[in-house]
Amino acid sequence: MKVFWAELSRDLLLAYRRKGDLLNPLLFFVMVLALFPLGVSPAPDFLSQLAPGVLWVAALLAALLSLDNLFKSDFEDGTLEQLLLSSESTYPIALAKALVHWLTTGLPLALLAPLLAVMLFLPSHAIPTLVVSLLIGTPTLSLIGAIASALTVGLKKGGVLISLLVIPLYIPVLIFGASAVQNATQHLPVQAYLAILGSMLALSIVLAPFAIAASLRVSVSS
Amino acid sequence: MAALLLNITDLYCERDDRVLFEDLSFTLNSGQILQLVGKNGSGKTSLLRILCGLYHAYEGSVKFLGHEIDEDRDSFHRSLTYIGHHVSVKAGLTTQENLRWYAKIHPQLDVQRIESALASVGLAGYEDVVCQNLSAGQKRRVNLARLFMLPSTAFANSLWILDEPFTAIDVQGVAELENKILEYSRAGGAVILTTHQALQISENVSQLNLDNWGT
């Protein structure tokens, strides 16, 4: 538990001291959603139909964007190998890393989403579902993404490989997340979709940190 | 009296189709200082990383206090301090924040000793300086301060693995570090280090030349 807080507070402090990097995924999210109506059609009917899918795809890609740097600086300055030499378990360390990624991308994206949803004419009664689905769905994206990031951290150009590894695993989250919002726009029940997103999150919280830690050992060992 | 800390038998490692060493066997007792020597590329760093449990592409056995290091990783890592050739210091944190983080992930280090450790490596007054504003040698010193944070009660039967610890350190710093190494080994700690400089201390020091073990 102590290592979990140590790692969490250190990485949040580092993120806070480099605020520019924090803005990147958010800016990407806003840009995509601001430009989309300009490129396609500004008609409210058309936009409100597409809004659930577009919001979710943009959030997913924004989360993907910052994965490359998750372990990079720790790998380069050698603190990653010191982490792996800790006599404490690596599970909480890996979990803390993924949580930091979520706190700096997924959470702000979910909080910003209502504003952009209004811009895309998403019916207002669907906005709570949008926020909740993003709050449950994006941590899963961070956890799965951290595995790929850990696997590729030792490679010179890991960025492309991360996308290839991660996109197929992101698809179920995207489908259930976007479907929940779609259903909400039509006043249909959404609990089942949210429950599935929740179960995917529970599964990845339990299993992903093991995979992240093992991947880090492989990357450091090369 | 001296306990057998590390027992390495029939170690074989190759890299890029070049055999770094084969049938390499040696032991390390508590209180011993082992200096690895060899040409650049002779496998010194690879050997140190194998001994830490960071590098796994090898054959043979590495036992710490009778247990394979991969089997009982946690208790081995509790006894180990590794200074690699990386700076191992976060540029965005202050010296104190860096060491406090180390004390949390390596519980054998004493958080109360941060100030005195920084003073011992000549960085008194730099507690709240962000590391990116320090010189290369000073950053190395922050990393080396970890050696001074280990309480002397934890010296016995513990291990320091130091990869080029004297890089970018001035003459006086090297002398102080060598004294620390000597103090540590007298209290029962064992040290493996690589350096291209001649050591000023000679007590308990032995050498292993890796040039003789590869092809």
Coordinates of C-alpha atoms in Angstrom, one line a residue:
Chain A
M1 CA 0.0 0.0 0.0
K2 CA 2.9 2.3 0.8
V3 CA 4.4 1.8 -2.6
F4 CA 1.1 2.5 -4.2
W5 CA 0.8 5.9 -2.6
A6 CA 4.5 6.6 -3.1
E7 CA 4.2 6.0 -6.8
L8 CA 0.9 7.7 -7.2
S9 CA 2.0 10.9 -5.4
R10 CA 5.3 11.0 -7.2
D11 CA 3.8 10.7 -10.6
L12 CA 1.0 13.1 -9.9
L13 CA 3.5 15.6 -8.7
L14 CA 5.6 15.1 -11.9
A15 CA 2.5 15.5 -14.0
Y16 CA 1.5 18.7 -12.2
R17 CA 5.0 20.1 -12.8
R18 CA 4.7 19.5 -16.5
K19 CA 1.2 20.9 -17.1
G20 CA 1.8 21.2 -20.9
D21 CA 1.7 17.4 -21.3
L22 CA -1.5 17.3 -19.4
L23 CA -3.3 19.5 -21.9
N24 CA -2.3 17.5 -25.0
P25 CA -5.0 14.8 -24.9
L26 CA -7.7 17.3 -23.8
L27 CA -6.8 19.6 -26.6
F28 CA -6.9 16.7 -29.1
F29 CA -10.4 15.8 -27.7
V30 CA -11.7 19.3 -28.1
M31 CA -10.2 19.9 -31.5
V32 CA -11.6 16.7 -33.0
L33 CA -15.1 17.5 -31.7
A34 CA -14.9 21.1 -32.7
L35 CA -13.7 20.4 -36.2
F36 CA -16.1 17.4 -36.8
P37 CA -19.2 19.5 -37.4
L38 CA -17.3 21.8 -39.7
G39 CA -16.1 19.0 -41.8
V40 CA -19.3 17.0 -42.0
S41 CA -22.4 18.9 -41.4
P42 CA -23.6 21.4 -38.7
A43 CA -27.2 20.2 -38.9
P44 CA -28.4 19.5 -35.3
D45 CA -30.4 16.4 -36.3
F46 CA -27.5 14.8 -38.1
L47 CA -25.0 15.7 -35.3
S48 CA -27.1 14.4 -32.4
Q49 CA -27.4 11.0 -34.2
L50 CA -23.6 10.8 -34.5
A51 CA -22.7 12.4 -31.2
P52 CA -22.5 9.2 -29.0
G53 CA -20.1 7.4 -31.4
V54 CA -18.0 10.5 -32.2
L55 CA -17.6 11.4 -28.5
W56 CA -16.5 8.0 -27.6
V57 CA -14.1 7.5 -30.5
A58 CA -12.5 10.9 -29.8
A59 CA -12.1 10.1 -26.1
L60 CA -10.6 6.7 -26.9
L61 CA -8.0 8.2 -29.3
A62 CA -7.2 11.0 -26.9
A63 CA -6.5 8.3 -24.2
L64 CA -4.3 6.4 -26.7
L65 CA -2.3 9.5 -27.6
S66 CA -0.7 9.8 -24.2
L67 CA 0.1 6.1 -23.7
D68 CA 3.5 6.2 -25.4
N69 CA 4.9 8.4 -22.6
L70 CA 3.5 6.4 -19.7
F71 CA 6.8 4.6 -18.8
K72 CA 9.2 6.3 -21.2
S73 CA 10.8 8.8 -18.9
D74 CA 11.1 6.2 -16.1
F75 CA 12.7 3.8 -18.5
E76 CA 15.2 6.4 -19.8
D77 CA 16.3 7.8 -16.4
G78 CA 16.6 4.4 -14.8
T79 CA 14.0 4.8 -12.1
L80 CA 12.0 2.0 -13.7
E81 CA 14.6 -0.6 -13.0
Q82 CA 14.9 0.7 -9.4
L83 CA 11.1 0.2 -9.2
L84 CA 11.5 -3.4 -10.3
L85 CA 14.2 -3.9 -7.7
S86 CA 11.8 -2.9 -4.9
S87 CA 11.3 -5.6 -2.4
E88 CA 7.6 -4.6 -2.4
S89 CA 5.1 -6.2 -4.7
T90 CA 5.0 -4.7 -8.2
Y91 CA 1.2 -5.1 -8.5
P92 CA 0.4 -1.8 -6.6
I93 CA 3.1 0.0 -8.5
A94 CA 1.6 -1.1 -11.9
L95 CA -1.9 -0.2 -10.6
A96 CA -0.7 3.2 -9.5
K97 CA 0.9 3.9 -12.9
A98 CA -2.4 3.1 -14.7
L99 CA -4.4 5.1 -12.2
V100 CA -2.1 8.2 -12.9
H101 CA -2.8 7.8 -16.6
W102 CA -6.5 7.7 -16.0
L103 CA -6.4 10.7 -13.6
T104 CA -4.5 12.7 -16.1
T105 CA -6.5 11.7 -19.2
G106 CA -9.7 9.7 -18.7
L107 CA -11.0 11.7 -15.8
P108 CA -10.6 15.1 -17.3
L109 CA -12.0 13.8 -20.6
A110 CA -15.1 12.5 -18.9
L111 CA -15.6 15.8 -17.0
L112 CA -15.1 17.8 -20.2
A113 CA -17.4 15.6 -22.3
P114 CA -20.8 17.3 -21.2
L115 CA -19.6 20.6 -22.6
L116 CA -18.7 19.1 -26.0
A117 CA -21.8 16.9 -26.0
V118 CA -23.9 20.1 -25.9
M119 CA -21.9 21.4 -28.9
L120 CA -22.8 18.2 -30.8
F121 CA -26.5 18.5 -29.9
L122 CA -26.5 15.3 -27.8
P123 CA -30.0 15.3 -26.1
S124 CA -29.5 16.6 -22.5
H125 CA -31.1 13.5 -20.9
A126 CA -28.3 11.3 -22.4
I127 CA -25.5 13.4 -20.9
P128 CA -25.4 11.7 -17.5
T129 CA -25.0 8.3 -19.2
L130 CA -22.2 9.7 -21.4
V131 CA -20.3 10.9 -18.3
V132 CA -20.9 7.6 -16.4
S133 CA -20.0 5.4 -19.3
L134 CA -16.8 7.4 -19.8
L135 CA -16.0 7.2 -16.1
I136 CA -16.3 3.4 -16.1
G137 CA -14.9 2.8 -19.6
T138 CA -11.8 5.0 -19.6
P139 CA -10.1 3.3 -16.6
T140 CA -10.3 0.1 -18.6
L141 CA -8.6 1.9 -21.5
S142 CA -5.8 3.1 -19.2
L143 CA -5.2 -0.4 -17.8
I144 CA -5.2 -2.2 -21.1
G145 CA -3.1 0.6 -22.7
A146 CA -0.5 0.4 -19.9
I147 CA 0.2 -3.2 -20.8
A148 CA 1.0 -2.3 -24.3
S149 CA 3.0 0.7 -23.2
A150 CA 5.0 -1.4 -20.8
L151 CA 5.7 -4.0 -23.6
T152 CA 6.9 -1.4 -26.0
V153 CA 8.8 1.0 -23.7
G154 CA 12.2 -0.5 -24.6
L155 CA 11.6 0.0 -28.4
K156 CA 12.8 3.1 -30.3
K157 CA 9.5 3.5 -32.2
G158 CA 6.9 1.9 -30.0
G159 CA 4.1 4.3 -30.7
V160 CA 2.8 2.5 -33.8
L161 CA 3.1 -0.8 -32.2
I162 CA 1.0 0.4 -29.2
S163 CA -1.9 1.4 -31.5
L164 CA -1.8 -2.0 -33.2
L165 CA -1.7 -3.9 -29.9
V166 CA -4.3 -1.9 -28.2
I167 CA -7.0 -1.0 -30.7
P168 CA -8.4 -4.5 -31.0
L169 CA -8.7 -4.7 -27.2
Y170 CA -10.3 -1.3 -27.1
I171 CA -13.1 -2.2 -29.5
P172 CA -15.4 -3.9 -26.9
V173 CA -15.1 -0.9 -24.6
L174 CA -16.0 1.4 -27.5
I175 CA -19.0 -0.7 -28.6
F176 CA -20.5 -0.9 -25.1
G177 CA -19.7 2.6 -24.2
A178 CA -21.1 4.2 -27.4
S179 CA -24.2 1.9 -27.3
A180 CA -25.0 2.9 -23.8
V181 CA -25.1 6.6 -24.8
Q182 CA -27.0 5.7 -28.0
N183 CA -29.7 3.9 -26.0
A184 CA -29.9 6.8 -23.6
T185 CA -30.7 9.2 -26.4
Q186 CA -33.7 7.0 -27.2
H187 CA -34.8 6.6 -23.6
L188 CA -34.0 2.9 -23.7
P189 CA -32.5 1.2 -20.6
V190 CA -28.7 1.5 -20.3
Q191 CA -27.9 -0.5 -17.2
A192 CA -26.9 -3.7 -19.0
Y193 CA -24.3 -1.8 -21.0
L194 CA -22.9 0.0 -18.0
A195 CA -22.8 -3.3 -16.1
I196 CA -20.7 -4.9 -18.9
L197 CA -18.4 -1.9 -18.9
G198 CA -18.1 -2.3 -15.1
S199 CA -17.3 -6.0 -15.4
M200 CA -14.6 -5.2 -18.0
L201 CA -13.2 -2.7 -15.6
A202 CA -13.3 -5.1 -12.6
L203 CA -11.5 -7.8 -14.7
S204 CA -8.8 -5.4 -15.9
I205 CA -8.2 -4.0 -12.4
V206 CA -7.5 -7.5 -11.2
L207 CA -5.5 -8.9 -14.1
A208 CA -3.9 -6.0 -15.9
P209 CA -1.4 -5.0 -13.2
F210 CA 0.1 -8.4 -13.3
A211 CA 0.5 -8.2 -17.1
I212 CA 1.9 -4.6 -16.8
A213 CA 4.5 -5.7 -14.2
A214 CA 5.5 -8.8 -16.3
S215 CA 5.8 -6.6 -19.4
L216 CA 8.0 -4.1 -17.6
R217 CA 10.4 -6.9 -16.5
V218 CA 10.6 -8.1 -20.1
S219 CA 11.3 -4.6 -21.4
V220 CA 13.9 -3.8 -18.8
S221 CA 15.6 -7.1 -19.3
S222 CA 16.5 -6.4 -23.0
Chain B
M1 CA 32.9 -15.9 10.3
A2 CA 32.3 -14.5 6.8
A3 CA 29.0 -15.8 5.4
L4 CA 28.7 -16.9 1.8
L5 CA 26.5 -14.3 0.2
L6 CA 26.6 -14.9 -3.5
N7 CA 27.3 -18.1 -5.2
I8 CA 27.6 -18.0 -9.0
T9 CA 28.0 -21.2 -10.9
D10 CA 28.5 -22.0 -14.6
L11 CA 27.2 -18.7 -15.7
Y12 CA 26.9 -18.3 -19.5
C13 CA 25.7 -15.3 -21.4
E14 CA 25.9 -14.2 -25.0
R15 CA 24.9 -11.1 -26.7
D16 CA 24.6 -10.5 -30.4
D17 CA 26.1 -13.9 -31.1
R18 CA 29.2 -13.1 -29.0
V19 CA 29.9 -15.1 -25.9
L20 CA 30.4 -12.6 -23.0
F21 CA 31.4 -15.3 -20.5
E22 CA 31.0 -19.0 -20.1
D23 CA 31.5 -21.4 -17.2
L24 CA 31.9 -18.3 -15.0
S25 CA 31.9 -19.3 -11.4
F26 CA 32.8 -17.3 -8.3
T27 CA 31.6 -16.6 -4.8
L28 CA 31.3 -13.5 -2.8
N29 CA 31.5 -13.5 1.0
S30 CA 30.3 -10.8 3.4
G31 CA 32.9 -8.2 3.9
Q32 CA 34.4 -8.7 0.4
I33 CA 34.8 -6.1 -2.2
L34 CA 35.0 -7.5 -5.7
Q35 CA 36.2 -5.2 -8.5
L36 CA 35.1 -6.3 -12.0
V37 CA 37.6 -5.3 -14.6
G38 CA 37.6 -5.8 -18.4
K39 CA 37.6 -4.1 -21.7
N40 CA 34.6 -2.0 -22.8
G41 CA 32.0 -4.5 -24.0
S42 CA 33.4 -7.4 -22.0
G43 CA 30.1 -7.9 -20.2
K44 CA 30.6 -6.1 -16.9
T45 CA 27.3 -4.3 -16.9
S46 CA 25.5 -7.4 -18.3
L47 CA 26.9 -9.5 -15.4
L48 CA 25.9 -6.9 -12.8
R49 CA 22.3 -6.8 -14.3
I50 CA 22.1 -10.6 -14.1
L51 CA 23.2 -10.5 -10.5
C52 CA 20.5 -7.9 -9.7
G53 CA 17.8 -10.0 -11.4
L54 CA 17.2 -7.4 -14.0
Y55 CA 18.6 -9.4 -17.0
H56 CA 17.3 -12.9 -17.6
A57 CA 19.0 -14.1 -20.8
Y58 CA 21.6 -16.3 -19.2
E59 CA 22.2 -19.9 -18.2
G60 CA 23.6 -21.0 -14.9
S61 CA 22.8 -20.3 -11.3
V62 CA 23.0 -17.2 -9.1
K63 CA 22.3 -17.9 -5.5
F64 CA 22.0 -15.4 -2.7
L65 CA 22.3 -16.9 0.8
G66 CA 21.5 -20.3 -0.7
H67 CA 18.4 -19.3 -2.7
E68 CA 18.1 -18.7 -6.4
I69 CA 17.6 -15.0 -6.8
D70 CA 14.5 -15.4 -8.9
E71 CA 12.8 -17.7 -6.4
D72 CA 13.1 -15.4 -3.4
R73 CA 13.2 -12.1 -5.1
D74 CA 11.6 -10.0 -2.4
S75 CA 14.1 -10.9 0.4
F76 CA 17.0 -10.6 -2.1
H77 CA 15.9 -7.1 -3.1
R78 CA 15.6 -6.1 0.5
S79 CA 19.3 -6.7 0.9
L80 CA 20.3 -5.2 -2.4
T81 CA 21.3 -1.7 -3.4
Y82 CA 22.0 -1.2 -7.1
I83 CA 23.6 1.9 -8.6
G84 CA 23.3 1.5 -12.4
H85 CA 24.8 3.6 -15.1
H86 CA 21.6 5.5 -15.4
V87 CA 21.2 8.7 -13.3
S88 CA 18.2 7.1 -11.6
V89 CA 17.0 10.5 -10.4
K90 CA 13.8 12.2 -11.6
A91 CA 14.8 15.5 -13.2
G92 CA 11.4 17.1 -12.2
L93 CA 11.7 16.4 -8.5
T94 CA 13.9 17.9 -5.8
T95 CA 16.8 16.0 -4.3
Q96 CA 14.8 15.4 -1.2
E97 CA 11.6 14.2 -3.0
N98 CA 13.7 11.8 -5.0
L99 CA 15.3 10.2 -1.9
R100 CA 12.0 10.1 -0.1
W101 CA 10.5 8.1 -3.0
Y102 CA 13.5 5.8 -2.8
A103 CA 12.9 5.3 0.9
K104 CA 9.3 4.3 0.2
I105 CA 10.0 1.8 -2.5
H106 CA 13.1 0.4 -0.8
P107 CA 12.0 0.1 2.8
Q108 CA 15.5 -0.8 3.9
L109 CA 16.5 2.8 3.4
D110 CA 16.0 5.1 6.4
V111 CA 13.9 8.2 5.5
Q112 CA 15.3 10.0 8.6
R113 CA 18.8 10.0 7.0
I114 CA 18.0 11.9 3.9
E115 CA 19.5 15.2 5.2
S116 CA 22.6 13.6 6.5
A117 CA 23.0 11.5 3.4
L118 CA 22.8 14.6 1.2
A119 CA 25.3 16.3 3.4
S120 CA 27.6 13.2 3.1
V121 CA 27.6 13.5 -0.7
G122 CA 28.3 17.2 -0.5
L123 CA 24.8 18.4 -1.3
A124 CA 23.9 20.1 2.0
G125 CA 21.7 23.0 1.3
Y126 CA 20.4 21.5 -2.0
E127 CA 17.4 19.7 -0.3
D128 CA 14.8 21.7 -2.2
V129 CA 16.6 22.1 -5.5
V130 CA 15.0 20.5 -8.5
C131 CA 17.4 18.0 -10.0
Q132 CA 17.2 19.3 -13.5
N133 CA 19.1 22.4 -12.2
L134 CA 22.0 20.2 -10.9
S135 CA 25.1 19.3 -12.8
A136 CA 25.7 15.8 -14.1
G137 CA 28.1 15.0 -11.2
Q138 CA 25.6 16.4 -8.6
K139 CA 22.8 14.2 -10.0
R140 CA 25.1 11.2 -9.7
R141 CA 25.7 12.2 -6.1
V142 CA 22.0 12.3 -5.4
N143 CA 21.8 8.8 -6.6
L144 CA 24.8 7.8 -4.5
A145 CA 23.2 9.4 -1.4
R146 CA 21.1 6.2 -1.2
L147 CA 24.2 4.4 0.0
F148 CA 24.4 6.7 2.9
M149 CA 20.7 6.2 3.8
L150 CA 21.2 2.6 4.6
P151 CA 21.3 2.3 8.5
S152 CA 24.5 0.6 9.7
T153 CA 22.4 -2.1 11.4
A154 CA 21.4 -3.3 7.9
F155 CA 25.0 -3.6 6.6
A156 CA 25.6 -7.2 7.6
N157 CA 24.9 -9.7 4.8
S158 CA 23.7 -7.1 2.4
L159 CA 24.9 -6.4 -1.1
W160 CA 25.9 -3.3 -3.0
I161 CA 26.1 -3.6 -6.8
L162 CA 27.7 -0.5 -8.2
D163 CA 28.1 0.0 -11.9
E164 CA 30.8 2.7 -12.5
P165 CA 29.9 4.6 -9.3
F166 CA 32.8 7.1 -9.7
T167 CA 31.7 8.4 -13.1
A168 CA 31.5 12.2 -13.1
I169 CA 32.5 12.4 -9.4
D170 CA 35.4 14.6 -8.4
V171 CA 38.6 13.3 -6.7
Q172 CA 37.5 14.2 -3.2
G173 CA 34.1 12.6 -3.8
V174 CA 35.7 9.4 -5.0
A175 CA 37.8 9.2 -1.8
E176 CA 34.8 9.7 0.4
L177 CA 32.9 7.1 -1.5
E178 CA 35.7 4.6 -1.2
N179 CA 35.8 5.2 2.5
K180 CA 32.1 4.5 2.7
I181 CA 32.6 1.3 0.8
L182 CA 35.4 0.3 3.2
E183 CA 33.2 1.1 6.2
Y184 CA 30.4 -0.9 4.7
S185 CA 32.5 -4.0 4.0
R186 CA 34.1 -3.9 7.5
A187 CA 30.5 -4.1 8.9
G188 CA 29.8 -7.2 6.9
G189 CA 28.4 -5.9 3.6
A190 CA 29.6 -7.1 0.3
V191 CA 30.3 -4.9 -2.7
I192 CA 30.6 -5.7 -6.4
L193 CA 31.7 -2.7 -8.5
T194 CA 33.1 -1.9 -11.9
T195 CA 35.5 1.0 -12.3
H196 CA 38.3 1.8 -14.7
Q197 CA 40.1 3.8 -12.0
A198 CA 42.5 2.1 -9.6
L199 CA 40.9 1.8 -6.1
Q200 CA 42.8 3.6 -3.3
I201 CA 41.5 1.1 -0.8
S202 CA 43.0 -2.4 -0.8
E203 CA 41.6 -4.1 2.3
N204 CA 39.3 -7.0 1.4
V205 CA 39.5 -6.1 -2.3
S206 CA 39.8 -8.8 -5.0
Q207 CA 39.6 -8.5 -8.7
L208 CA 37.8 -10.5 -11.4
N209 CA 38.9 -9.9 -15.0
L210 CA 36.1 -10.7 -17.5
D211 CA 38.4 -10.6 -20.5
N212 CA 39.5 -14.1 -19.5
W213 CA 36.1 -15.7 -19.6
G214 CA 34.6 -14.8 -23.0
T215 CA 35.6 -15.6 -26.5

